[in-house]
Amino acid sequence: MAGTEIIAARGINFRLDIDDQLAQISQELKILLFQIVRELLNNVAKHAQAKKRLVFIRKTGDNILIDVQDDGIGFDVSMIADYRKFPIGYGLFSIGNV
């Protein structure tokens, strides 16, 4: 799937914009990207109280950029300044360990 779509999954409406270059990545990488985006959107749904959610996925060289934007309430960055204090394997902290 490439281009921009409005998607409703589990009651979470969001706009998805995917770079056409991603059509050529492996199925395994597509599954991993799906899992990452799902976790990011679950966090938005649980914590942000957002009405608008935008997901941009781009391939630049050897890198893939996932940018999730919302109009939610935000959070205090100082509360997660040292993510290493959190148990590994939960939510966003598990993404970096894939």
PDB file of N, CA, C and O in Angstrom, residues 2 14 58-59 64:
ATOM      1  N   ALA A   2       0.668   2.108  -0.922  1.00  0.00           N
ATOM      2  CA  ALA A   2       1.430   3.349  -0.983  1.00  0.00           C
ATOM      3  C   ALA A   2       0.459   4.498  -1.125  1.00  0.00           C
ATOM      4  O   ALA A   2      -0.670   4.324  -1.552  1.00  0.00           O
ATOM      5  N   PHE A  14      -6.809   7.408  11.721  1.00  0.00           N
ATOM      6  CA  PHE A  14      -5.553   8.097  11.466  1.00  0.00           C
ATOM      7  C   PHE A  14      -5.315   8.189   9.973  1.00  0.00           C
ATOM      8  O   PHE A  14      -5.886   7.441   9.193  1.00  0.00           O
ATOM      9  N   ARG A  58       8.618   6.847   5.563  1.00  0.00           N
ATOM     10  CA  ARG A  58       9.468   7.218   4.434  1.00  0.00           C
ATOM     11  C   ARG A  58      10.740   6.376   4.440  1.00  0.00           C
ATOM     12  O   ARG A  58      11.266   6.038   5.486  1.00  0.00           O
ATOM     13  N   LYS A  59      11.237   6.106   3.256  1.00  0.00           N
ATOM     14  CA  LYS A  59      12.527   5.438   3.116  1.00  0.00           C
ATOM     15  C   LYS A  59      13.510   6.465   2.565  1.00  0.00           C
ATOM     16  O   LYS A  59      13.255   7.088   1.540  1.00  0.00           O
ATOM     17  N   ILE A  64      14.606   3.898   7.348  1.00  0.00           N
ATOM     18  CA  ILE A  64      13.164   4.079   7.266  1.00  0.00           C
ATOM     19  C   ILE A  64      12.762   4.977   8.418  1.00  0.00           C
ATOM     20  O   ILE A  64      13.117   4.729   9.572  1.00  0.00           O
TER      21      ILE A  64
END
